[in-house]
CSV table of N, CA and C in Angstrom, one decimal:
chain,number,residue,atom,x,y,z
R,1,UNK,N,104.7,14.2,-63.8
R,1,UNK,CA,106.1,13.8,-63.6
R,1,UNK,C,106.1,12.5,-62.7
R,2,UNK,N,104.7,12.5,-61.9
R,2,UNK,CA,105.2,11.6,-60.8
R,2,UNK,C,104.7,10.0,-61.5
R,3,UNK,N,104.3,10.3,-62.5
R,3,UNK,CA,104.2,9.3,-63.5
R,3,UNK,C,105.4,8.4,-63.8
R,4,UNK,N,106.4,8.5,-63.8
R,4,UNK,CA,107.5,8.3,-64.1
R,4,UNK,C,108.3,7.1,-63.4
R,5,UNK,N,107.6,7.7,-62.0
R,5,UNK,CA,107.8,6.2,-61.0
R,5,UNK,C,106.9,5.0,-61.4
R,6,UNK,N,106.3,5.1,-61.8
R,6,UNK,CA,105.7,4.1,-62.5
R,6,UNK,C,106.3,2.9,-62.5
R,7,UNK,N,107.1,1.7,-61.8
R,7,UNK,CA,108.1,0.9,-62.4
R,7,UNK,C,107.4,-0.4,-61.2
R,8,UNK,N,108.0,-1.5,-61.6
R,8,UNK,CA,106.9,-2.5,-60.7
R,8,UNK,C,107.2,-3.1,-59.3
R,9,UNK,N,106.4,-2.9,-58.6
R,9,UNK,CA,106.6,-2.9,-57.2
R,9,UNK,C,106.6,-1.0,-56.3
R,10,UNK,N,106.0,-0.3,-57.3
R,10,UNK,CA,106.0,0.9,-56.6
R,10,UNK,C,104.3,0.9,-56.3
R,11,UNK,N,103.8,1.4,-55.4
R,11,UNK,CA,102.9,1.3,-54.9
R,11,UNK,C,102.3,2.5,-55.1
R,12,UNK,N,102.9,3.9,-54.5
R,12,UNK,CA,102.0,5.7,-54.8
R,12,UNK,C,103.6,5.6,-54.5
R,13,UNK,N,103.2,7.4,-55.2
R,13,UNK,CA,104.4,8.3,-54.8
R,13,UNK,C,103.7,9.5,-54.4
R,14,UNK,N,104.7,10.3,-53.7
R,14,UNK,CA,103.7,11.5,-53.1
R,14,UNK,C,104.9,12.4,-53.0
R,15,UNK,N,104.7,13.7,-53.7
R,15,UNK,CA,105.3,15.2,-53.6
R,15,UNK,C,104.9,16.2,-52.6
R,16,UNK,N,105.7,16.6,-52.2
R,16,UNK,CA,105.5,17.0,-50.7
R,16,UNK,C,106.2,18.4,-50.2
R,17,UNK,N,105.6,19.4,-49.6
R,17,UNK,CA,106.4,20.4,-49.0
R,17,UNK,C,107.6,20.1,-48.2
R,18,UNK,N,108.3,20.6,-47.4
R,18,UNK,CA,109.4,20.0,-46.9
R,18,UNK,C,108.7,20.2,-45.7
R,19,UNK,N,107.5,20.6,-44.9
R,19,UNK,CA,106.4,20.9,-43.8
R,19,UNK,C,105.4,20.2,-43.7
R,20,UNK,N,105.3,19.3,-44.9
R,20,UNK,CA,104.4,17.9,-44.9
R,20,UNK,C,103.1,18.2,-45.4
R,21,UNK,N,103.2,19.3,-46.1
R,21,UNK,CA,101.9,19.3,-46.9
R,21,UNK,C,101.5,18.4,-48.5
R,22,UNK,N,100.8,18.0,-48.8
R,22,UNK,CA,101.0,17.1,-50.3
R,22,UNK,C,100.8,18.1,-51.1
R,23,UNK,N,101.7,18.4,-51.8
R,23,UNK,CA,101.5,18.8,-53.7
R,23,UNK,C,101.0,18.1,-54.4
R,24,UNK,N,101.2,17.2,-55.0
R,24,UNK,CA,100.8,16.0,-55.9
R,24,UNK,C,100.8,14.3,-55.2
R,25,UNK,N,100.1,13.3,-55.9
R,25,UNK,CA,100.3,12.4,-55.6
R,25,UNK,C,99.9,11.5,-57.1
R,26,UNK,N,100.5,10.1,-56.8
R,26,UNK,CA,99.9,9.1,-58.0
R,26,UNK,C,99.9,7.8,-57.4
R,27,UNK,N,99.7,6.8,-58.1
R,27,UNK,CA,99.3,5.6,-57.7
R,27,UNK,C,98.3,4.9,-56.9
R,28,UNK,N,98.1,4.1,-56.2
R,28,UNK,CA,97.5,3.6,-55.4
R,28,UNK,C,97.2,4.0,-54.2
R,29,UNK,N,96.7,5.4,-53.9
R,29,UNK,CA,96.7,6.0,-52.8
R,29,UNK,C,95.8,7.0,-52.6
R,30,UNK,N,94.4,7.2,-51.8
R,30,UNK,CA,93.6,8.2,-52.3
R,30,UNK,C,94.1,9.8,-51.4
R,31,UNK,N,93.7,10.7,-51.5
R,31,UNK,CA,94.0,11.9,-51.2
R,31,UNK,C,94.1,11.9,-49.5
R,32,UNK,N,93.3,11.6,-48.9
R,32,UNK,CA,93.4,11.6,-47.5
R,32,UNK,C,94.8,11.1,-47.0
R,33,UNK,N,94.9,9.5,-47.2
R,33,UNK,CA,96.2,9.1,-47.2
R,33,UNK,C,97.1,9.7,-47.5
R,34,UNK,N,97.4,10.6,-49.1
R,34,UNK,CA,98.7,10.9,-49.5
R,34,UNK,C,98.8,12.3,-48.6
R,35,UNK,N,97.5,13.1,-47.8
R,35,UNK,CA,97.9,14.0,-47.1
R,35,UNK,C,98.4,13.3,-45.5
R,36,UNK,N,98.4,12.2,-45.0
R,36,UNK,CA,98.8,11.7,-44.0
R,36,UNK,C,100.3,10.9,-44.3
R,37,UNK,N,100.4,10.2,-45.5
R,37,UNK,CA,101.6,10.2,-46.1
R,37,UNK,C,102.8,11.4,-45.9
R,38,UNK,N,102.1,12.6,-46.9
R,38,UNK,CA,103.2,13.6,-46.3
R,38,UNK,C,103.4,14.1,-45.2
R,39,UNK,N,102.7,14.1,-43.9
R,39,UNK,CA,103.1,14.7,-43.0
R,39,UNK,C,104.0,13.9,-41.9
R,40,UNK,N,103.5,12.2,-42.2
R,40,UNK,CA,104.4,11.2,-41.8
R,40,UNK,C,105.9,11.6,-42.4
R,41,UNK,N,105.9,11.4,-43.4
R,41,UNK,CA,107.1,11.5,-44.5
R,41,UNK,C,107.8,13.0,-43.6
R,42,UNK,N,107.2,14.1,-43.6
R,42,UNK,CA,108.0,15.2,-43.0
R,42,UNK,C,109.0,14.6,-42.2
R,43,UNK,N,108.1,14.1,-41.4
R,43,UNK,CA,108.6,14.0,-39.4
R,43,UNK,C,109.6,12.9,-39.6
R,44,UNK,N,109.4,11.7,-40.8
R,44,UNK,CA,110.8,10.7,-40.8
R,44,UNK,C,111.5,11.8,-41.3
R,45,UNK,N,111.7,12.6,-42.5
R,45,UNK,CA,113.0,13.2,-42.8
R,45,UNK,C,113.5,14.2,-41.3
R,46,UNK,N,112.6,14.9,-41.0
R,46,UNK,CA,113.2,15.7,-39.6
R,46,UNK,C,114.2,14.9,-38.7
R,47,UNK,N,113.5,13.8,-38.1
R,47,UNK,CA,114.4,12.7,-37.6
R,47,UNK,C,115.6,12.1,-38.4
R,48,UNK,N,115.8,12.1,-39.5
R,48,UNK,CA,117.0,12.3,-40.2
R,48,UNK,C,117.9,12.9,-39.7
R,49,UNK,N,117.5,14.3,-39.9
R,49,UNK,CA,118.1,15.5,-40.2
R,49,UNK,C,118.7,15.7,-38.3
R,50,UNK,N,118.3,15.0,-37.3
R,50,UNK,CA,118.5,14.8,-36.1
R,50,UNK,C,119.7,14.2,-36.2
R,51,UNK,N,119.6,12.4,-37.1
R,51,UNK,CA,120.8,12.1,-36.7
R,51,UNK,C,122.0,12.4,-37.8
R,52,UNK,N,121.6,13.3,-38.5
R,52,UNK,CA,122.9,13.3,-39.4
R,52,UNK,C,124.0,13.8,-38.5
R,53,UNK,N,124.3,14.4,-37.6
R,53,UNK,CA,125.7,15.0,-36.7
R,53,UNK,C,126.4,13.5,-36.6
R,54,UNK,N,125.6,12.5,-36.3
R,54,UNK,CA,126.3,11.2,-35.9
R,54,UNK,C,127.1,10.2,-37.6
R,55,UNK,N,127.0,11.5,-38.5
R,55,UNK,CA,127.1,10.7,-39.8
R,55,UNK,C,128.8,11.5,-40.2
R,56,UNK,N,129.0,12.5,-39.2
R,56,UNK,CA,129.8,13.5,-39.4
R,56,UNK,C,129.6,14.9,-39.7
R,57,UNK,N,128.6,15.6,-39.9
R,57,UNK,CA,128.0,16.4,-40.1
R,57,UNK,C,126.9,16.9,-39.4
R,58,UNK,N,126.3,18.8,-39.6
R,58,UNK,CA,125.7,18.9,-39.2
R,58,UNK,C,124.2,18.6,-38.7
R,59,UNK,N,123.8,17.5,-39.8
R,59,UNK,CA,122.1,17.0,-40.0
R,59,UNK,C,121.6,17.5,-40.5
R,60,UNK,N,121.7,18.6,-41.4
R,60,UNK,CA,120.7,19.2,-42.2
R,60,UNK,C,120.9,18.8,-43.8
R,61,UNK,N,121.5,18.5,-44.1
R,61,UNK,CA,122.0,17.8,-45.1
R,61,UNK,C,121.3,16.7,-45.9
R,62,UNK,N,120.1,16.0,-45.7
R,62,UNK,CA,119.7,14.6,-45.3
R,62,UNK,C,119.5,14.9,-46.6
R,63,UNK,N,120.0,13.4,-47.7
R,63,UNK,CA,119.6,13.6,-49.4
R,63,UNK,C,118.3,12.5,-49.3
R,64,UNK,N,118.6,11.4,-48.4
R,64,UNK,CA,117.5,10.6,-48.3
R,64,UNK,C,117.2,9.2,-47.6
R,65,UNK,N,115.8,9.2,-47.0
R,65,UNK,CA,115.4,8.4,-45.9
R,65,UNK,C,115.4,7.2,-46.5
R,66,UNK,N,115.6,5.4,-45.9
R,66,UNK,CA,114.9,4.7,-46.6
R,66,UNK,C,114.5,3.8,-45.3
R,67,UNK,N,113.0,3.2,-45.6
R,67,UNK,CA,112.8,2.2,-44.2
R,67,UNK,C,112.1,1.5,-44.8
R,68,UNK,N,112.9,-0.4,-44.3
R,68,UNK,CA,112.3,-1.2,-44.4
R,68,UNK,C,111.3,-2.0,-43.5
R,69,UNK,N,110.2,-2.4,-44.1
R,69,UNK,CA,108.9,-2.7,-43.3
R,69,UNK,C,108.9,-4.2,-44.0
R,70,UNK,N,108.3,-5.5,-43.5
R,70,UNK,CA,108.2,-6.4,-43.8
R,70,UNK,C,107.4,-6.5,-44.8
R,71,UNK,N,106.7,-6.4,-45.5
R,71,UNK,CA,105.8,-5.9,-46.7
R,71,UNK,C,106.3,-4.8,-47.5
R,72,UNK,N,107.1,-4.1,-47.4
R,72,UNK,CA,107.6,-2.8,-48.1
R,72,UNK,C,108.5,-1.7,-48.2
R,73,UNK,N,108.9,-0.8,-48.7
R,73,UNK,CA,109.6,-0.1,-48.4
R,73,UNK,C,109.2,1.6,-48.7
R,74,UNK,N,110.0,2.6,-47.9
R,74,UNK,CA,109.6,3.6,-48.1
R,74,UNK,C,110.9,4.6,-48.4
R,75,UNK,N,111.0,5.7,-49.3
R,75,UNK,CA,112.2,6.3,-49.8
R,75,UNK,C,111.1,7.4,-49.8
R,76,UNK,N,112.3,8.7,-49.4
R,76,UNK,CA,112.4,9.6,-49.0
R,76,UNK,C,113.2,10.4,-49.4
R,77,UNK,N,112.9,11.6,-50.2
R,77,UNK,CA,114.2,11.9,-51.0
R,77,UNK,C,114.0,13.7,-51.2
R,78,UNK,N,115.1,14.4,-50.8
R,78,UNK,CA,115.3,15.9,-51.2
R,78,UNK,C,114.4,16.1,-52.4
R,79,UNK,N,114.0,17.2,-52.8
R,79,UNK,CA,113.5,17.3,-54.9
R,79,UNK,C,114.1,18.8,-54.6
R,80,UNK,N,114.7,19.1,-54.3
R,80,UNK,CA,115.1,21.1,-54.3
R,80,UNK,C,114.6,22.0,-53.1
R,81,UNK,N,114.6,23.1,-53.3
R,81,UNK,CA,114.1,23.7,-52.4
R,81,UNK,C,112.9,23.4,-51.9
R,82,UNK,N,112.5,23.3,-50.7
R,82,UNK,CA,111.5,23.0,-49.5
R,82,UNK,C,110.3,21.9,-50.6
R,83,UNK,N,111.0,20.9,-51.2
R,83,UNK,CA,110.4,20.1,-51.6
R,83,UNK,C,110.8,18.3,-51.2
R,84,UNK,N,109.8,17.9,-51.5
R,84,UNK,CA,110.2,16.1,-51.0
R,84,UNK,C,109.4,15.1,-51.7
R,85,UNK,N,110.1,14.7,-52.3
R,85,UNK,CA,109.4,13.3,-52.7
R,85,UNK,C,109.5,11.9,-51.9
R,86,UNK,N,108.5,11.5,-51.7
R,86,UNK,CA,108.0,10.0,-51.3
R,86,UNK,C,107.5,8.8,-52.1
R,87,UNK,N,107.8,8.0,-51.7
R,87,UNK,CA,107.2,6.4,-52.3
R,87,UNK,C,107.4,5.4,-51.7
R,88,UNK,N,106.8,4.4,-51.7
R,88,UNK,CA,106.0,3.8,-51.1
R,88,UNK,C,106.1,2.4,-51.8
R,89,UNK,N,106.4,1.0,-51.6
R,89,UNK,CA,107.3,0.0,-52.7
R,89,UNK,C,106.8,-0.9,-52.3
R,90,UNK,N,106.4,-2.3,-52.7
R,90,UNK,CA,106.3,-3.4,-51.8
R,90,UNK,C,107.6,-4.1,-51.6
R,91,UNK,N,107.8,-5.1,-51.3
R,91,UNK,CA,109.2,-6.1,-50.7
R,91,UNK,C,109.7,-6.6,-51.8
R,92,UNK,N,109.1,-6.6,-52.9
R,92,UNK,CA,110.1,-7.5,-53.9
R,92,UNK,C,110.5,-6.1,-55.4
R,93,UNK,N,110.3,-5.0,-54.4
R,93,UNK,CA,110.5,-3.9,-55.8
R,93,UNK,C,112.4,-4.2,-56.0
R,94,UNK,N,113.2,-3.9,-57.1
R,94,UNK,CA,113.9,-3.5,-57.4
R,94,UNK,C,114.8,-2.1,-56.7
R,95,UNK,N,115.4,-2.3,-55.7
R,95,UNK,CA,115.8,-1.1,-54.8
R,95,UNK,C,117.0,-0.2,-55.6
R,96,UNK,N,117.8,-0.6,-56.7
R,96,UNK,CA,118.3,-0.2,-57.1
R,96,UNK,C,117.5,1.0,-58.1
R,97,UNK,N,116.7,0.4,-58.8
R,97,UNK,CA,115.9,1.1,-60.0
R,97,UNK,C,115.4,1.7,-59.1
R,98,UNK,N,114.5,1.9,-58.4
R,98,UNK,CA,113.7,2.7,-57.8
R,98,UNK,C,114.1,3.6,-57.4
R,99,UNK,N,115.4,3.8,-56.7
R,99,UNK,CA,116.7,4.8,-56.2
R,99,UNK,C,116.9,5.5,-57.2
R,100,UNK,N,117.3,4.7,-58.0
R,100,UNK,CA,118.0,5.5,-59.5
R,100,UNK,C,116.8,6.8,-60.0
R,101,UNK,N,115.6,6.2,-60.3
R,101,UNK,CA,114.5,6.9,-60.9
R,101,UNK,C,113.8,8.0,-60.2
R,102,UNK,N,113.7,7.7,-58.9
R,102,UNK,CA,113.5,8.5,-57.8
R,102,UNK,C,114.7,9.8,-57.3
R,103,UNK,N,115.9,9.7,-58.0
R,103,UNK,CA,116.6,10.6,-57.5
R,103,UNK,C,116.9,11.5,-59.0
R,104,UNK,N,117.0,10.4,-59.9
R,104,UNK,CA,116.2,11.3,-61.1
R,104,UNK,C,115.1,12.6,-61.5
R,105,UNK,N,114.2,12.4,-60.5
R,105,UNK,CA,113.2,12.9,-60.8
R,105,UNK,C,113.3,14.0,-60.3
R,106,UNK,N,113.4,13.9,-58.7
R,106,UNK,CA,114.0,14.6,-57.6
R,106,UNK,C,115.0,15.8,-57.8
R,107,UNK,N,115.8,15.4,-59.1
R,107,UNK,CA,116.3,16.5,-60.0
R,107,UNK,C,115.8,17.3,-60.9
R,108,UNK,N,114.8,16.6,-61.4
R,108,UNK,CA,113.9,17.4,-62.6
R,108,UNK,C,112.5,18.5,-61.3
R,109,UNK,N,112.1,17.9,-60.2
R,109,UNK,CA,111.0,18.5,-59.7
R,109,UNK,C,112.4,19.6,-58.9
R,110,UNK,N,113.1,19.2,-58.3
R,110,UNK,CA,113.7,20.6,-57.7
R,110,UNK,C,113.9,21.6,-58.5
R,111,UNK,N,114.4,21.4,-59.6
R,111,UNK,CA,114.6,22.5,-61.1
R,111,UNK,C,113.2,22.9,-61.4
R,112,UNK,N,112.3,22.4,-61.4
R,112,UNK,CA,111.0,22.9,-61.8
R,112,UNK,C,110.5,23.2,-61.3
R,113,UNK,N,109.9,22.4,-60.1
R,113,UNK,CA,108.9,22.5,-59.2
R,113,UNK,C,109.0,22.7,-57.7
R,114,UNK,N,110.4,23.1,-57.2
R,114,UNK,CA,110.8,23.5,-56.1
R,114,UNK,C,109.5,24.4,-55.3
R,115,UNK,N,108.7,23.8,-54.5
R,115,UNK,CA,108.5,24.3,-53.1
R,115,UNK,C,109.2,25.2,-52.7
R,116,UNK,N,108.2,26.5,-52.2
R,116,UNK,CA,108.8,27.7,-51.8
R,116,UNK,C,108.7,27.4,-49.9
R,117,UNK,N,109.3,27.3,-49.3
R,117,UNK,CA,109.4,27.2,-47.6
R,117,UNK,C,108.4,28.4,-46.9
R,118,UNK,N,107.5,27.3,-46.2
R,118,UNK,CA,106.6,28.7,-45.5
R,118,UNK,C,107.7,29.3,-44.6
R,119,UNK,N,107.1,30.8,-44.3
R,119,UNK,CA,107.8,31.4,-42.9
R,119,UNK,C,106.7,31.7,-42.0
R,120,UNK,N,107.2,31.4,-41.2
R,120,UNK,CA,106.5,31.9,-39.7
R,120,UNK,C,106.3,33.2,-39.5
R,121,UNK,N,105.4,33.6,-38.8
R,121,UNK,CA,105.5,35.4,-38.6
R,121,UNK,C,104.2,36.0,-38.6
R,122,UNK,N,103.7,36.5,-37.5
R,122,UNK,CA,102.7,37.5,-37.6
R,122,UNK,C,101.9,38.0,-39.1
R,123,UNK,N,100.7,38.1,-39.4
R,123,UNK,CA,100.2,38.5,-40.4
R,123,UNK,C,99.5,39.7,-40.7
R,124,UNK,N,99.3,40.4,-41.1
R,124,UNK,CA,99.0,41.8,-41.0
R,124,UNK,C,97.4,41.6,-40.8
């Protein structure tokens, strides 16, 4: 699925626990990275979810991150339960399409492939 971002100026995309573990990844990005990717990616969305009260609401809510870097961009996006998709763009991607496709998908992996949320707790 994560094929799909595929469009030009996307760099990797990375599927992710909502705890920053990697599920999947594609593109230009080897496995170490896309596991340092997701746990970065966690900690921006948490910081989100910090300032959403200042948006009107409680902060938990966050549908999605986006940060510009002078070379590129990064989107950050809900996919369903305790799931998250990331990607990773250079400067001249198309921000509209990328949005569009990315929140697309983000609907197809939460219906499908929703991440179950670890729990904390003593183990037997």
């Amino acid at each position: 699925m994560l094929a799909e971002l595929d469009v030009p100026g996307v760099r990797f995309s990375v599927l992710l626990s909502e705890d920053g573990l990697r599920i999947a990844h594609s593109g230009n990005i080897t496995r170490d990275n896309a596991d340092r990717f997701a746990a970065a990616a966690s900690g921006l969305r948490s910081l989100g979810k910090a300032l959403g009260e200042f948006c009107g609401g409680l902060g938990d809510n966050v549908r999605q991150n986006v940060t510009e870097y002078d070379q590129g961009m990064i989107f950050i996006t809900a996919a369903g339960e305790g799931a998250v998709l990331g990607v990773s763009t250079t400067a001249e991607v198309d921000v509209a399409l990328v949005a569009h496709r990315l929140n697309e998908l983000a609907a197809r992996v939460g219906h499908e492939l929703g991440a179950v949320p670890r729990r904390g707790g003593a183990r037997p």
